[in-house]
XYZ file of C-alpha atoms in Angstrom:
378
model
C 18.595 -28.513 17.179
C 15.674 -27.885 14.817
C 15.889 -25.114 12.253
C 13.672 -22.051 12.470
C 10.684 -22.433 10.149
C 9.814 -19.552 7.803
C 6.753 -19.210 5.561
C 7.413 -17.068 2.484
C 4.510 -15.273 0.807
C 5.120 -16.332 -2.809
C 3.519 -13.911 -5.272
C 4.888 -15.451 -8.446
C 7.297 -12.531 -8.775
C 11.055 -12.275 -8.528
C 11.196 -10.513 -5.137
C 9.477 -13.269 -3.152
C 11.376 -15.978 -5.035
C 14.754 -14.442 -4.204
C 13.585 -13.897 -0.616
C 12.935 -17.638 -0.320
C 16.319 -18.402 -1.884
C 18.217 -16.136 0.526
C 16.416 -17.643 3.516
C 17.260 -21.153 2.374
C 20.915 -20.192 1.934
C 20.945 -19.010 5.545
C 19.762 -22.393 6.745
C 16.130 -21.700 7.569
C 13.431 -24.346 7.075
C 11.603 -22.567 4.238
C 8.251 -23.225 2.584
C 6.300 -21.115 0.108
C 2.653 -20.072 0.346
C 0.652 -18.618 -2.536
C -2.408 -16.634 -1.418
C -5.560 -16.729 -3.550
C -7.315 -13.507 -2.601
C -9.391 -12.667 -5.671
C -11.670 -14.800 -7.838
C -12.342 -13.575 -11.382
C -15.423 -15.798 -11.478
C -16.999 -13.313 -9.070
C -16.792 -10.729 -11.868
C -18.537 -13.050 -14.282
C -15.441 -13.592 -16.427
C -14.076 -16.960 -17.425
C -10.398 -16.034 -17.547
C -8.227 -16.325 -14.464
C -5.066 -14.143 -14.507
C -3.886 -15.505 -11.179
C -3.185 -18.836 -12.894
C 0.080 -17.446 -14.304
C 1.186 -16.014 -10.953
C 0.308 -19.215 -9.127
C 2.173 -21.266 -11.726
C 5.213 -18.993 -11.380
C 5.102 -19.295 -7.584
C 4.968 -23.091 -7.862
C 7.788 -23.015 -10.434
C 10.003 -20.974 -8.080
C 9.384 -23.355 -5.186
C 10.193 -26.360 -7.361
C 13.426 -24.757 -8.586
C 14.403 -23.947 -5.003
C 13.350 -27.409 -3.752
C 11.019 -26.069 -1.068
C 7.399 -27.089 -0.340
C 4.619 -25.175 -2.097
C 1.203 -24.504 -0.554
C -1.750 -22.450 -1.769
C -4.357 -20.979 0.559
C -7.680 -19.301 -0.219
C -8.345 -15.936 1.440
C -10.960 -14.709 -1.058
C -13.649 -14.215 1.596
C -11.245 -12.540 4.003
C -9.921 -10.181 1.319
C -13.452 -9.212 0.322
C -14.511 -8.469 3.915
C -11.293 -6.918 5.223
C -10.143 -4.921 2.185
C -12.443 -4.709 -0.835
C -15.709 -3.756 0.890
C -13.985 -0.892 2.702
C -12.434 0.306 -0.560
C -15.831 0.370 -2.285
C -17.434 2.270 0.584
C -14.734 4.928 0.399
C -15.013 5.200 -3.383
C -18.777 5.725 -3.059
C -18.038 8.825 -1.004
C -15.347 10.151 -3.329
C -12.467 9.220 -1.031
C -9.124 8.131 -2.472
C -7.967 5.168 -0.394
C -4.911 2.953 -0.888
C -6.197 -0.655 -0.622
C -2.657 -2.080 -0.600
C -2.164 -0.685 2.912
C -5.224 -2.502 4.267
C -4.242 -5.612 2.316
C -0.834 -5.730 3.975
C -2.166 -5.169 7.473
C -5.171 -7.491 7.337
C -4.207 -10.182 4.814
C -0.448 -10.572 4.366
C 0.594 -9.811 7.929
C -2.505 -10.999 9.787
C -4.413 -13.767 7.968
C -1.304 -15.200 6.328
C 0.742 -14.893 9.515
C -1.883 -16.693 11.598
C -2.273 -19.398 8.946
C 1.478 -20.013 8.697
C 1.982 -20.120 12.453
C -1.122 -22.063 13.477
C -1.444 -24.490 10.555
C 2.186 -25.056 9.593
C 4.235 -24.307 12.685
C 6.148 -21.345 11.272
C 8.082 -19.145 13.674
C 8.405 -16.359 11.101
C 6.909 -15.125 7.852
C 8.782 -13.410 5.022
C 7.743 -11.250 2.086
C 9.486 -9.621 -0.853
C 8.844 -6.063 0.329
C 11.659 -3.562 0.000
C 11.788 -2.531 3.667
C 13.834 -3.409 6.745
C 13.305 -3.392 10.498
C 15.505 -2.709 13.494
C 15.617 -6.495 13.989
C 17.439 -6.907 10.663
C 16.292 -8.284 7.316
C 16.631 -11.845 8.662
C 15.864 -10.995 12.320
C 19.597 -11.354 13.001
C 19.471 -8.685 15.730
C 17.031 -10.762 17.793
C 18.484 -12.364 20.934
C 15.976 -15.206 21.381
C 13.568 -16.589 18.725
C 10.501 -16.817 20.974
C 10.978 -13.401 22.529
C 8.606 -10.513 21.797
C 10.959 -7.617 21.145
C 9.599 -4.161 22.114
C 9.849 -0.995 20.028
C 10.596 -2.573 16.646
C 11.216 0.157 14.069
C 10.174 -0.091 10.417
C 12.900 1.216 8.099
C 12.833 2.280 4.463
C 14.285 -0.089 1.904
C 17.849 0.613 0.817
C 16.747 1.295 -2.771
C 14.795 4.596 -2.654
C 13.140 3.818 -5.983
C 11.725 0.543 -4.634
C 11.102 1.421 -0.973
C 7.665 0.095 0.071
C 7.452 1.408 3.626
C 4.500 3.581 2.548
C 2.375 0.446 2.077
C 3.379 -1.032 5.455
C 2.820 2.111 7.528
C 0.018 0.632 9.662
C 1.698 -2.627 10.679
C 1.561 -3.466 14.365
C 4.413 -4.501 16.644
C 3.225 -8.112 16.865
C 3.244 -8.289 13.055
C 6.772 -6.910 12.701
C 7.912 -9.216 15.500
C 7.615 -12.260 13.222
C 8.420 -10.626 9.869
C 11.500 -10.982 7.702
C 12.291 -8.867 4.638
C 15.231 -10.586 2.895
C 15.503 -8.123 -0.036
C 15.051 -4.996 2.081
C 18.718 -4.019 1.816
C 19.029 -4.861 -1.871
C 18.397 -3.120 -5.171
C 15.990 -4.495 -7.746
C 18.892 -4.936 -10.171
C 20.705 -7.220 -7.733
C 17.532 -9.180 -7.004
C 17.036 -9.888 -10.711
C 20.713 -10.804 -11.078
C 20.509 -13.347 -8.248
C 17.357 -14.868 -9.752
C 19.059 -15.246 -13.109
C 22.180 -16.798 -11.569
C 19.965 -19.276 -9.720
C 18.301 -20.322 -12.979
C 14.919 -18.733 -12.230
C 14.748 -17.623 -15.838
C 10.953 -17.559 -16.119
C 10.582 -14.905 -13.426
C 13.980 -13.148 -13.390
C 12.779 -10.543 -15.891
C 9.047 -10.755 -15.160
C 7.354 -7.305 -15.167
C 6.209 -5.985 -11.803
C 2.580 -6.329 -10.781
C 0.444 -3.201 -11.028
C -2.979 -2.059 -9.880
C -4.969 -2.965 -6.770
C -3.346 -5.455 -4.410
C -4.265 -9.002 -5.600
C -6.910 -7.666 -7.997
C -4.430 -6.314 -10.524
C -4.394 -3.576 -13.124
C -7.509 -3.108 -15.277
C -7.652 -1.515 -18.717
C -11.046 -0.033 -17.844
C -10.950 0.651 -14.110
C -14.201 2.627 -14.119
C -15.967 -0.271 -15.794
C -14.543 -2.654 -13.206
C -15.681 -0.528 -10.251
C -19.107 0.015 -11.845
C -19.774 -3.698 -11.324
C -19.844 -3.037 -7.571
C -21.026 0.566 -7.203
C -24.418 1.624 -8.536
C -24.636 4.777 -10.732
C -25.234 7.962 -8.765
C -25.484 10.852 -11.266
C -24.330 14.332 -10.384
C -22.887 17.547 -11.769
C -19.462 18.797 -12.791
C -19.009 22.489 -12.022
C -16.234 25.066 -12.018
C -15.030 26.450 -8.695
C -17.220 29.493 -9.347
C -20.280 27.275 -9.833
C -20.639 27.209 -13.624
C -22.124 23.943 -14.900
C -19.697 22.049 -17.155
C -21.418 18.698 -17.475
C -22.743 15.661 -15.661
C -21.262 12.430 -14.335
C -22.441 8.949 -13.318
C -20.813 8.822 -9.895
C -18.145 10.514 -7.770
C -16.329 7.165 -7.544
C -15.015 7.842 -11.059
C -13.008 10.859 -9.891
C -9.794 11.489 -7.993
C -8.419 14.839 -6.906
C -5.915 16.203 -9.417
C -6.919 13.902 -12.282
C -7.931 15.270 -15.672
C -11.639 15.390 -16.534
C -12.497 14.563 -20.184
C -14.375 17.806 -20.863
C -13.751 20.205 -23.741
C -13.671 23.990 -23.466
C -10.293 24.825 -21.949
C -6.935 24.463 -23.690
C -5.287 23.825 -20.294
C -7.768 21.059 -19.538
C -10.074 20.658 -16.554
C -8.873 18.844 -13.426
C -10.673 17.612 -10.307
C -10.247 20.276 -7.610
C -12.787 19.070 -5.056
C -15.480 16.423 -4.577
C -18.718 17.178 -2.727
C -19.965 13.617 -2.298
C -23.054 14.615 -0.291
C -24.406 16.753 -3.137
C -22.699 14.638 -5.826
C -20.848 17.646 -7.284
C -17.361 17.379 -8.776
C -15.600 20.753 -8.881
C -13.119 21.378 -11.681
C -10.264 23.846 -12.098
C -8.411 24.968 -15.207
C -4.951 23.473 -15.651
C -2.990 20.809 -13.806
C -1.168 23.389 -11.658
C -4.112 25.489 -10.509
C -3.542 26.868 -6.958
C -6.630 25.047 -5.651
C -4.825 21.747 -6.217
C -2.069 22.598 -3.722
C -2.729 21.969 -0.032
C -0.854 24.108 2.477
C -2.345 22.275 5.457
C -4.692 19.369 6.074
C -5.943 17.206 8.916
C -5.589 13.463 9.352
C -7.674 11.181 11.536
C -6.864 8.117 13.632
C -3.054 8.193 13.138
C -1.444 4.805 13.693
C 2.107 4.736 15.030
C 4.362 1.756 14.426
C 6.711 2.188 17.373
C 6.243 5.335 19.458
C 3.887 8.293 19.136
C 6.106 11.336 18.434
C 3.377 13.551 19.939
C 2.983 11.526 23.123
C 4.527 14.217 25.325
C 4.334 17.327 23.145
C 1.787 19.396 21.252
C 3.682 19.669 17.968
C 6.689 18.110 16.267
C 8.613 18.365 12.989
C 8.923 15.205 10.894
C 8.753 14.281 7.200
C 5.707 13.093 5.267
C 4.635 11.729 1.905
C 1.167 11.234 0.454
C 2.222 8.949 -2.408
C 4.824 6.201 -2.493
C 6.600 7.722 -5.480
C 6.931 11.142 -3.829
C 10.063 11.924 -1.789
C 9.390 12.698 1.892
C 9.017 16.406 2.653
C 9.421 18.185 5.990
C 6.209 19.037 7.821
C 4.946 20.049 11.229
C 2.384 17.994 13.154
C 0.048 19.550 15.690
C -2.557 17.843 17.819
C -6.112 19.062 17.210
C -7.765 16.495 19.448
C -7.488 12.962 20.747
C -7.316 11.389 17.293
C -6.879 14.285 14.833
C -3.640 15.936 13.693
C -2.994 19.047 11.629
C -0.262 18.610 9.002
C 1.594 21.631 7.605
C 4.157 20.728 4.902
C 6.999 23.205 4.280
C 5.972 23.255 0.618
C 2.415 22.951 -0.768
C 1.504 19.393 -1.777
C -0.439 18.748 -4.976
C -3.638 16.699 -5.036
C -3.944 15.731 -1.392
C -7.210 13.787 -1.415
C -9.551 12.816 1.392
C -8.952 9.190 2.339
C -5.389 9.204 1.055
C -2.758 7.949 3.474
C -0.227 10.459 4.776
C 2.846 8.580 6.002
C 5.407 10.068 8.396
C 9.163 9.576 8.605
C 12.121 10.453 10.780
C 15.055 9.933 8.472
C 14.959 6.311 7.354
C 12.414 5.283 9.991
C 8.748 5.035 9.007
C 6.814 6.322 12.020
C 3.280 5.468 10.868
C 0.471 7.262 9.103
C -3.124 8.392 9.021
C -5.873 9.021 6.472
C -6.404 12.545 5.200
C -9.646 13.785 6.713
C -9.971 17.296 5.345
C -7.997 19.868 3.343
C -8.026 22.911 5.608
C -6.067 25.328 3.400
C -4.840 25.624 -0.210
C -2.914 28.220 -2.164
C -4.915 31.377 -2.835
C -6.758 31.579 -6.157
């Protein structure tokens, strides 16, 4: 009987390497795939930071004695992820490109490539999440069966849980996905890598910044290569002119603005992209920064819509991965719009940001913040 074939998305990091190792130990036919999704030459620079990650991915595959393949998705990443991110930034919206990257690239383009070109039955990544099928799909009865109502579950390690970034995955994507480190802690993952002799990546720092693009020392300068200057004004909430700016894409709700004149500092309280005005408040804890309710549009549910047969429901939500989930009520405002009321005011809820919903350990899905409808009085 032939072994089940699994393609592992090798990032060059320790999580994907250990995922491949654990799959091999369980007897799967494993091969590694490194995705090239960004080309520094497009920026006009000669250096190529992905070379190190690609080399580390190849190194891990060689140490584990599994095949290594690289595939180029630069065009697909640009069209499916980066262009949408730029368009949102132009309008002062704070999007999370990693979410689109996971849905369109890692679990769509990569999945199709692995299945159609290399005969894989499953794909695996190093994400710290689980599903109701099990980290290795051990709860599945038959390999070729499409299992209904697959639930996405938070990773066991709350500090590493990445369910926030996978909140828009579809059932057909989860149906072929394995998450070998989902029930592990980062400490144990590094320990296993070291014991296996993967010394070059066992203590490698985690990747930061935009998915596949990476962290930039001068992010504004990087974005300015793709978004033309669009000057506007910086004003207080009462309308007083504080200064000028070169584009609303440089600003995010709740972030400090480098303007003198207030010992508490000025922070972005609102962005009027149509009139190119950035409104500032005094201090990082100004009441205007705290949303008491907001609306989200086009919510996407992973398994079942909790509002399918009711007008309102109580769940938990988070607007940033590092924030703990907080209880909230959801109310339908229309066919594709929900009103979210957290039990406590949430700081710096920005238009375009993803609000992700939970029921205990289960990630229900999420939707982009459309509008802040109420803040604390000021």
